[in-house]
Short mmCIF file of C-alpha atoms in Angstrom, two decimals:
data_model
loop_
_atom_site.label_atom_id
_atom_site.label_comp_id
_atom_site.label_asym_id
_atom_site.label_seq_id
_atom_site.Cartn_x
_atom_site.Cartn_y
_atom_site.Cartn_z
CA UNK A 147 -42.03 17.77 103.11
CA UNK A 148 -40.73 17.25 106.88
CA UNK A 149 -39.97 13.59 107.74
CA UNK A 150 -40.50 12.20 111.07
CA UNK A 151 -38.90 9.09 112.36
CA UNK A 152 -39.60 7.45 115.58
CA UNK A 153 -36.55 6.71 117.36
CA UNK A 154 -35.57 2.86 118.22
CA UNK A 155 -35.16 2.14 121.98
CA UNK A 156 -31.59 2.09 123.56
CA UNK A 157 -30.47 -1.08 123.46
CA UNK A 158 -29.09 -2.50 127.21
CA UNK A 159 -25.49 -1.82 127.24
CA UNK A 160 -25.02 -0.20 124.32
CA UNK A 161 -25.81 3.60 124.81
CA UNK A 162 -25.66 5.83 128.29
CA UNK A 163 -28.93 5.77 130.11
CA UNK A 164 -31.30 7.93 128.84
CA UNK A 165 -30.10 8.16 125.69
CA UNK A 166 -31.65 6.93 121.97
CA UNK A 167 -29.25 5.79 118.93
CA UNK A 168 -30.16 7.70 115.89
CA UNK A 169 -32.11 5.49 113.17
CA UNK A 170 -29.66 4.19 110.73
CA UNK A 171 -29.89 6.51 106.90
CA UNK A 172 -31.80 4.88 104.81
CA UNK A 173 -32.95 7.89 103.13
CA UNK A 174 -30.77 10.84 102.02
CA UNK A 175 -31.06 14.11 103.91
CA UNK A 176 -29.82 15.71 100.50
CA UNK A 177 -29.91 14.43 97.16
CA UNK A 178 -26.92 12.53 96.31
CA UNK A 179 -26.32 14.27 92.92
CA UNK A 180 -23.20 12.74 91.84
CA UNK A 181 -24.83 8.94 92.70
CA UNK A 182 -27.81 10.16 90.54
CA UNK A 183 -26.00 11.21 87.56
CA UNK A 184 -24.08 7.94 87.76
CA UNK A 185 -27.05 5.75 87.81
CA UNK A 186 -28.63 8.02 84.63
CA UNK A 187 -25.14 7.45 82.67
CA UNK A 188 -24.92 3.73 83.53
CA UNK A 189 -28.91 2.93 83.23
CA UNK A 190 -29.00 5.10 79.73
CA UNK A 191 -25.58 3.35 78.73
CA UNK A 192 -26.52 -0.10 79.41
CA UNK A 193 -29.75 0.21 77.78
CA UNK A 194 -28.31 1.45 74.41
CA UNK A 195 -25.61 -1.26 74.68
CA UNK A 196 -28.22 -3.99 75.10
CA UNK A 197 -30.31 -2.85 72.10
CA UNK A 198 -26.98 -2.14 70.06
CA UNK A 199 -27.78 -5.50 68.14
CA UNK A 200 -31.14 -4.34 67.16
CA UNK A 201 -29.93 -0.96 65.79
CA UNK A 202 -27.37 -2.91 63.64
CA UNK A 203 -29.62 -5.46 62.31
CA UNK A 204 -33.18 -5.59 61.51
CA UNK A 205 -34.55 -3.70 64.54
CA UNK A 206 -37.39 -5.06 66.61
CA UNK A 207 -37.73 -7.50 63.62
CA UNK A 208 -34.10 -8.80 65.12
CA UNK A 209 -34.69 -12.71 66.06
CA UNK A 210 -33.07 -11.84 69.75
CA UNK A 211 -35.58 -8.93 69.90
CA UNK A 212 -37.79 -10.52 72.64
CA UNK A 213 -34.57 -11.63 74.71
CA UNK A 214 -32.89 -8.29 74.66
CA UNK A 215 -36.25 -6.51 75.63
CA UNK A 216 -36.04 -8.68 79.10
CA UNK A 217 -32.42 -7.91 79.14
CA UNK A 218 -33.05 -4.31 78.80
CA UNK A 219 -35.62 -4.52 82.02
CA UNK A 220 -32.97 -5.50 84.22
CA UNK A 221 -30.51 -2.61 83.65
CA UNK A 222 -31.59 -0.08 85.52
CA UNK A 223 -31.69 -2.25 88.96
CA UNK A 224 -28.56 -3.50 87.92
CA UNK A 225 -27.32 0.41 87.68
CA UNK A 226 -28.57 1.01 91.21
CA UNK A 227 -26.82 -1.63 92.62
CA UNK A 228 -23.31 -0.47 91.04
CA UNK A 229 -23.90 2.77 92.02
CA UNK A 230 -24.68 2.03 95.76
CA UNK A 231 -21.44 -0.18 95.78
CA UNK A 232 -19.16 2.25 94.20
CA UNK A 233 -20.51 5.89 93.76
CA UNK A 234 -22.94 6.32 96.40
CA UNK A 235 -21.23 8.06 99.73
CA UNK A 236 -22.03 7.41 102.56
CA UNK A 237 -23.71 4.14 101.41
CA UNK A 238 -27.34 3.62 102.43
CA UNK A 239 -27.72 1.26 105.37
CA UNK A 240 -29.02 -0.96 105.50
CA UNK A 241 -29.34 -1.46 101.57
CA UNK A 242 -32.49 -3.53 101.42
CA UNK A 243 -34.34 -1.11 103.25
CA UNK A 244 -33.19 2.01 101.29
CA UNK A 245 -34.26 -0.14 98.01
CA UNK A 246 -37.44 -1.36 99.55
CA UNK A 247 -36.80 -5.19 99.02
CA UNK A 248 -37.07 -5.80 102.57
CA UNK A 249 -38.26 -5.85 105.39
CA UNK A 250 -42.17 -5.90 104.77
CA UNK A 251 -43.61 -3.44 107.42
CA UNK A 252 -46.02 -4.54 107.79
CA UNK A 253 -46.54 -7.44 105.57
CA UNK A 254 -50.64 -6.75 105.22
CA UNK A 255 -50.14 -3.08 104.06
CA UNK A 256 -47.54 -4.39 101.46
CA UNK A 257 -50.12 -6.92 100.26
CA UNK A 258 -53.07 -4.77 100.16
CA UNK A 259 -51.18 -2.16 98.26
CA UNK A 260 -49.72 -4.84 95.79
CA UNK A 261 -53.42 -5.62 95.14
CA UNK A 262 -54.38 -2.29 94.62
CA UNK A 263 -51.24 -1.95 91.75
CA UNK A 264 -52.13 -4.73 90.12
CA UNK A 265 -56.09 -3.92 89.64
CA UNK A 266 -55.41 -0.35 89.66
CA UNK A 267 -52.95 -0.69 86.71
CA UNK A 268 -55.71 -3.02 84.76
CA UNK A 269 -58.27 -0.19 85.80
CA UNK A 270 -56.45 2.35 83.77
CA UNK A 271 -55.68 0.42 80.62
CA UNK A 272 -59.25 -0.48 80.70
CA UNK A 273 -60.32 3.08 81.21
CA UNK A 274 -57.84 4.43 78.76
CA UNK A 275 -59.58 2.47 76.07
CA UNK A 276 -63.21 3.46 77.19
CA UNK A 277 -62.43 7.07 77.08
CA UNK A 278 -60.73 6.90 73.81
CA UNK A 279 -63.90 5.45 72.47
CA UNK A 280 -66.07 7.45 74.27
CA UNK A 281 -64.30 10.48 72.50
CA UNK A 282 -64.84 8.80 68.89
CA UNK A 283 -61.34 8.20 68.44
CA UNK A 284 -61.55 4.38 68.32
CA UNK A 285 -64.67 2.12 67.98
CA UNK A 286 -65.21 -0.90 70.05
CA UNK A 287 -66.76 -4.05 69.34
CA UNK A 288 -68.18 -5.64 72.77
CA UNK A 289 -70.25 -8.03 71.12
CA UNK A 290 -68.34 -9.85 68.00
CA UNK A 291 -64.96 -8.54 69.22
CA UNK A 292 -64.19 -8.38 65.51
CA UNK A 293 -61.02 -6.55 65.81
CA UNK A 294 -59.24 -9.53 68.02
CA UNK A 295 -61.21 -12.09 65.73
CA UNK A 296 -59.46 -10.43 62.66
CA UNK A 297 -55.86 -10.43 64.52
CA UNK A 298 -56.29 -13.97 65.37
CA UNK A 299 -57.24 -15.02 61.55
CA UNK A 300 -54.68 -13.23 60.11
CA UNK A 301 -51.84 -14.79 62.47
CA UNK A 302 -53.15 -18.08 61.77
CA UNK A 303 -53.23 -17.74 57.97
CA UNK A 304 -49.58 -16.47 58.36
CA UNK A 305 -48.84 -19.84 59.90
CA UNK A 306 -50.22 -21.72 57.16
CA UNK A 307 -52.79 -23.13 59.18
CA UNK A 308 -56.61 -22.57 58.69
CA UNK A 309 -58.02 -19.28 59.32
CA UNK A 310 -60.92 -20.68 61.08
CA UNK A 311 -61.02 -19.63 64.80
CA UNK A 312 -59.93 -22.68 67.30
CA UNK A 313 -62.97 -21.15 69.78
CA UNK A 314 -66.07 -18.86 69.89
CA UNK A 315 -64.30 -15.41 69.98
CA UNK A 316 -65.87 -14.44 73.28
CA UNK A 317 -64.14 -17.75 74.87
CA UNK A 318 -60.78 -16.65 73.19
CA UNK A 319 -61.44 -13.09 74.71
CA UNK A 320 -62.78 -14.09 78.46
CA UNK A 321 -59.33 -16.74 78.43
CA UNK A 322 -57.27 -13.28 77.64
CA UNK A 323 -58.76 -11.56 80.10
CA UNK A 324 -58.58 -14.24 82.64
CA UNK A 325 -54.97 -14.57 81.98
CA UNK A 326 -53.96 -11.19 82.88
CA UNK A 327 -53.51 -11.60 86.66
CA UNK A 328 -51.04 -14.62 86.08
CA UNK A 329 -49.25 -12.31 83.11
CA UNK A 330 -49.05 -9.64 85.80
CA UNK A 331 -47.26 -11.86 87.97
CA UNK A 332 -45.01 -13.05 85.47
CA UNK A 333 -44.29 -9.76 84.02
CA UNK A 334 -43.37 -8.27 87.42
CA UNK A 335 -40.67 -10.63 87.89
CA UNK A 336 -38.98 -8.67 84.60
CA UNK A 337 -40.64 -5.51 85.95
CA UNK A 338 -38.72 -5.78 89.14
CA UNK A 339 -35.52 -5.34 86.87
CA UNK A 340 -36.74 -1.87 86.23
CA UNK A 341 -38.62 -0.84 89.57
CA UNK A 342 -35.21 -1.64 91.93
CA UNK A 343 -33.43 1.10 89.78
CA UNK A 344 -36.52 3.40 89.13
CA UNK A 345 -38.92 3.39 92.36
CA UNK A 346 -36.42 1.37 94.25
CA UNK A 347 -33.33 3.62 94.19
CA UNK A 348 -34.00 6.73 92.13
CA UNK A 349 -37.24 7.96 93.98
CA UNK A 350 -36.01 7.70 97.29
CA UNK A 351 -32.60 9.46 96.51
CA UNK A 352 -34.60 12.19 94.65
CA UNK A 353 -37.06 12.35 97.39
CA UNK A 354 -35.48 15.12 99.42
CA UNK A 355 -36.55 17.42 96.58
CA UNK A 356 -40.61 16.97 97.59
CA UNK A 357 -42.39 14.47 96.66
CA UNK A 358 -44.15 15.62 93.42
CA UNK A 359 -40.89 16.93 92.19
CA UNK A 360 -39.19 13.46 92.90
CA UNK A 361 -42.46 11.73 91.33
CA UNK A 362 -41.86 13.82 88.16
CA UNK A 363 -38.59 13.70 87.46
CA UNK A 364 -38.42 9.86 88.08
CA UNK A 365 -41.22 9.66 85.51
CA UNK A 366 -39.64 11.96 83.21
CA UNK A 367 -36.07 9.71 83.41
CA UNK A 368 -37.68 6.65 83.11
CA UNK A 369 -39.51 7.55 79.82
CA UNK A 370 -36.34 8.86 78.10
CA UNK A 371 -34.52 5.72 79.12
CA UNK A 372 -37.15 3.69 76.68
CA UNK A 373 -35.40 5.85 73.77
CA UNK A 374 -33.63 3.14 72.08
CA UNK A 375 -36.33 1.25 71.38
CA UNK A 376 -39.13 3.67 71.00
CA UNK A 377 -36.81 4.92 68.13
CA UNK A 378 -37.17 1.83 66.68
CA UNK A 379 -41.04 2.12 66.61
CA UNK A 380 -41.91 0.33 69.77
CA UNK A 381 -45.23 0.88 71.21
CA UNK A 382 -46.50 4.12 69.39
CA UNK A 383 -45.17 3.17 65.83
CA UNK A 384 -43.52 6.54 66.08
CA UNK A 385 -39.68 6.22 65.49
CA UNK A 386 -38.87 9.48 65.90
CA UNK A 387 -38.60 12.42 68.75
CA UNK A 388 -42.43 12.51 69.00
CA UNK A 389 -42.61 8.93 69.78
CA UNK A 390 -40.20 9.44 72.82
CA UNK A 391 -42.13 12.49 73.94
CA UNK A 392 -45.21 10.34 74.22
CA UNK A 393 -43.34 7.57 76.09
CA UNK A 394 -42.04 10.46 78.54
CA UNK A 395 -45.33 11.80 78.96
CA UNK A 396 -46.71 8.44 79.47
CA UNK A 397 -44.30 7.35 81.83
CA UNK A 398 -44.30 10.64 84.12
CA UNK A 399 -48.40 10.45 84.17
CA UNK A 400 -48.30 6.82 84.97
CA UNK A 401 -45.36 7.04 87.03
CA UNK A 402 -47.30 8.85 89.77
CA UNK A 403 -49.18 6.03 90.72
CA UNK A 404 -46.96 3.47 90.69
CA UNK A 405 -44.72 5.89 92.67
CA UNK A 406 -47.44 6.52 95.26
CA UNK A 407 -47.53 2.92 95.70
CA UNK A 408 -43.74 2.96 96.58
CA UNK A 409 -43.91 6.25 98.90
CA UNK A 410 -46.82 4.38 100.54
CA UNK A 411 -45.69 1.15 101.36
CA UNK A 412 -42.14 1.60 101.83
CA UNK A 413 -41.66 -1.33 99.37
CA UNK A 414 -40.57 -1.89 96.00
CA UNK A 415 -42.88 -5.00 95.66
CA UNK A 416 -45.99 -3.28 94.93
CA UNK A 417 -44.72 -1.08 92.25
CA UNK A 418 -42.87 -4.12 90.65
CA UNK A 419 -46.23 -5.89 90.45
CA UNK A 420 -48.32 -2.79 89.36
CA UNK A 421 -45.82 -2.48 86.42
CA UNK A 422 -46.05 -6.31 85.89
CA UNK A 423 -50.01 -5.66 85.62
CA UNK A 424 -49.54 -2.90 83.48
CA UNK A 425 -47.34 -4.43 80.92
CA UNK A 426 -49.74 -7.29 80.93
CA UNK A 427 -53.18 -5.34 80.42
CA UNK A 428 -51.85 -2.70 77.84
CA UNK A 429 -53.09 -4.68 74.88
CA UNK A 430 -56.87 -4.68 76.38
CA UNK A 431 -57.96 -2.12 73.82
CA UNK A 432 -56.91 -4.86 71.01
CA UNK A 433 -59.36 -7.06 72.25
CA UNK A 434 -62.04 -4.55 72.48
CA UNK A 435 -61.75 -2.68 69.21
CA UNK A 436 -63.89 -3.32 66.26
CA UNK A 437 -62.24 -4.43 62.90
CA UNK A 438 -61.33 -1.56 60.86
CA UNK A 439 -61.19 0.95 63.50
CA UNK A 440 -59.11 3.83 63.09
CA UNK A 441 -56.66 5.34 65.61
CA UNK A 442 -52.79 5.03 66.23
CA UNK A 443 -51.45 3.31 69.27
CA UNK A 444 -51.09 6.79 70.98
CA UNK A 445 -54.62 6.96 71.01
CA UNK A 446 -55.77 3.56 72.92
CA UNK A 447 -52.88 2.48 74.92
CA UNK A 448 -52.80 3.42 78.42
CA UNK A 449 -49.03 4.90 77.63
CA UNK A 450 -51.02 7.44 75.15
CA UNK A 451 -53.16 10.32 75.94
CA UNK A 452 -56.41 8.57 77.19
CA UNK A 453 -53.83 6.93 79.78
CA UNK A 454 -52.33 10.43 80.42
CA UNK A 455 -56.12 11.60 81.23
CA UNK A 456 -56.94 8.57 83.27
CA UNK A 457 -54.10 8.72 85.44
CA UNK A 458 -54.20 12.53 85.99
CA UNK A 459 -57.47 11.46 87.38
CA UNK A 460 -56.25 8.98 89.87
CA UNK A 461 -53.62 11.44 90.99
CA UNK A 462 -56.33 14.13 91.92
CA UNK A 463 -58.28 11.38 93.80
CA UNK A 464 -54.97 10.02 95.66
CA UNK A 465 -54.05 13.70 96.37
CA UNK A 466 -57.88 14.46 97.72
CA UNK A 467 -57.85 11.78 99.97
CA UNK A 468 -54.63 12.58 101.56
CA UNK A 469 -52.86 9.39 100.38
CA UNK A 470 -49.51 11.57 99.53
CA UNK A 471 -49.08 12.52 103.09
CA UNK A 472 -49.08 8.94 104.35
CA UNK A 473 -45.32 7.65 103.88
CA UNK A 474 -43.82 5.41 106.05
CA UNK A 475 -40.43 6.13 107.56
CA UNK A 476 -37.76 4.18 105.81
CA UNK A 477 -35.71 4.01 109.17
CA UNK A 478 -35.32 0.70 111.33
CA UNK A 479 -37.64 2.30 113.78
CA UNK A 480 -40.57 1.96 111.42
CA UNK A 481 -39.91 -1.73 111.09
CA UNK A 482 -43.26 -3.84 112.16
CA UNK A 483 -45.26 -0.39 112.26
CA UNK A 484 -46.16 2.64 110.36
CA UNK A 485 -44.73 5.86 111.29
CA UNK A 486 -46.31 8.59 109.14
CA UNK A 487 -45.12 11.53 107.64
CA UNK A 488 -46.66 15.01 107.57
CA UNK A 489 -46.16 17.42 104.42
#
């Protein structure tokens, strides 16, 4: 991909007449492999360290599991900050622009892409469930929502409370769906810890390889980083290498969409909101499935194979509409405007 950077206007008294200073480097001309290696080692090492209590005591049933999973999400961002501070040479300048945190340029584009990220992630989750049903892998109950009703009754019974539903099941389903945007924004706070590392630092650092190699490699590393919890049965109930493979594929396919948001906006915020929405809507299939419906999580989750297909279709649409050719410059020259790059 050939990168084009508009040059900033010369400041009076700082340069000779007729010359313009080069833009500050916020994207490397080549992959900083030493920094990338250090980032991967740190992110994976910190991830395993945070999950160590789960491995030593009761796995995901550990009382601290929920807290540790939240802490885990911040390890990629912390790793990126440490690498920039102590490893990456020359240090990117300005750092906030390199990470896609600031400035927002322009604000309208960032907001619209954040909205696309939010609803696009919800669409992927819904479409994955509908595709699984269309292919006969799972059964949906869009009238009585019997599967969701059964789950609520079991949860009430486990607490010793009457198993009678507190409200009509349709009301409960609508409440769950209405809570997704709020849940997406709350989850975005935690997802930001991941996105600061994966899309904020790693994706731009790998960008000299080309758009697609950078997207695929970032997604694969992201998926593999989840190994400490996947091997405990998280997400797919497959505590083995097959579960890790599912996660790598899921993150690679979904990573194309969330990575496009980062490249298209030159900001990490749309990616963080999309990631938060993806986490908030991942259980939509559970709301829609019929009681006793067959199928394992890989058959209906958006990170499972139906999601891989949906994300592949989304990627094809983005390619056909030329979206990957519209990547704003990350240099200071593009602050307040868009500097397109051509492939």
